Amino acid sequence: MEMTPLDEWMAAKIGLAGKDAPNPASLQDYQLAMLGKTLALARKNSPFYQRRLRDVDPHALKSMADITGLPFTSPGDLAASSLEMLCVSQGEIARVVTLQTSGTTATPKRIYFTLDDLELTADFFAQGMKALVKPGQRVMVLMPGPNLGSVGERVATGLGRIGCEAVVHGLVEDPGQVIEKINDLGIDCLIGLPVQVLSLARWPRKIAPGQIKSVLLSGDYVPRSITEAINRAWNCPVFNHYGLTETGLGGGVECQALDGCHLREADLYFEIVDRQGRPVEDGCQGEIVLTTLTRRGMPLIRYRTGDVSRFLTERCACGSNLRRLDRVRGRSVYKLEGIELRLDEMDEAIFQLDDILDFEVSIQRQDNKYLMNIGFWAVPGGGFYYGLDLAIREKLSKIPGLNQARAQGILSLNNVFSSSNKLFSNPIKRKIKRESYAQEH
Ligand SMILES: [Zn+2]
């Protein structure tokens, strides 16, 4: 097994000579220096940070642990003050990403990147993807593109630098047509969203056995049941990537040990905090907080991502010292009278069924009760539709939160039906749909 390529990348970024691997002390010195530069830039050029960091003494930061003395930044700040967070003139901005925050009336978040910021993303992608591809491979990128700065374009640029050929296809709409293209072009690696790549693995028309050498899945979270199904279908390693627009797309990527994402710590500093914003002990679950260390356009300082995960404490089997992030939990949670219904738990259960391509959960309030409906998309032809609804009900009966809500008489699983007219509900942000005025968090 090869060590994560991020080890060498980080050593070069830190300026370590020759074969020295980055160790916690050298990484911390580097991160502290970069944090100091980021704070100085933010206080000098951004009206938002001038106010927010007014009482902060940058000389008081003696170690990265002292970062807890800095105030948080929230998605609300990004929605309300993004232009004031800029540290460069708007003329230097090469890409703006607008993201809808939760709630239909909420102001969107805007995140700005300079060309240098975009370059850092391509560099991270190039290095991180060395874990899954070798020069000469042909990779299909099933992500939005190909505009400058889009994830598809940045991944393709990164792949080009390490000698791979990249085809940016965009999102999958017709799996059969994509499979034909994969076969025609001799594609041997796929990068895409979990449900979308799963549809290719389960489609009746097959890719030749042994053709796909590796897969990289990225998205807001990656269900284990999907990773395992793809691994079984193609008998190839399935790597996981963690990233958000706010991380500059790339955030962390698995090495060949396939056991948690090594983080992009030359560009980003990660913390895990509890609900009150206090740091948790290593290994404990909490919210991921990130600070950009090298971004110029719009630095983020202690940004609360809303994503939940934990640092893995055991050393990685690849031998690297670099920290790893466990699987990120799904964000779609529906609260019924204090009981959590989680889409990630339903994903783990339902995607175990070989005939399922995708499904959508909606909850409807009726008087004092909630009705759950599930529309599913089955594998055409091969799927045996009759009985799949029962199989889904059976899988769901093993989820404790759902059982609790049903036992208390608050929730009933109303309708489980096959929906054949549409394949993907929303492949990028899958979520439990609210059909009336029930409260979603
Ligand atoms: Zn590793």
Short mmCIF file of C-alpha atoms in Angstrom, two decimals, residues 2 37 39 45 52 63-64 68 85 98 120 129 137 139 170 191 199 217 227 236 277 288 293-294 374 422:
data_model
loop_
_atom_site.label_atom_id
_atom_site.label_comp_id
_atom_site.label_asym_id
_atom_site.label_seq_id
_atom_site.Cartn_x
_atom_site.Cartn_y
_atom_site.Cartn_z
CA GLU A 2 1.30 3.43 -0.93
CA LYS A 37 -0.91 35.81 7.41
CA LEU A 39 -5.60 37.12 9.96
CA ASN A 45 -8.72 44.36 3.68
CA ARG A 52 -15.28 40.73 13.79
CA SER A 63 -0.21 27.37 18.97
CA MET A 64 -3.02 26.22 16.69
CA THR A 68 -10.41 28.68 19.81
CA MET A 85 -15.59 39.50 3.57
CA THR A 98 -24.02 31.11 -5.08
CA LEU A 120 -4.75 25.79 -5.03
CA MET A 129 -5.91 11.79 -6.96
CA GLN A 137 -5.52 6.41 -17.23
CA VAL A 139 -11.10 9.25 -16.20
CA GLY A 170 -21.47 16.39 -16.18
CA ILE A 191 -15.45 10.31 -10.33
CA SER A 199 -26.88 3.82 -11.10
CA LEU A 217 -17.15 9.34 -4.71
CA THR A 227 -19.55 2.25 -1.52
CA CYS A 236 -12.40 -2.11 -7.65
CA GLY A 277 -18.78 25.54 19.96
CA ILE A 288 -16.59 20.43 11.43
CA LEU A 293 -4.85 29.16 5.50
CA THR A 294 -3.91 30.09 1.94
CA ILE A 374 -41.29 6.70 -0.29
CA LYS A 422 -37.87 10.20 -13.19
#
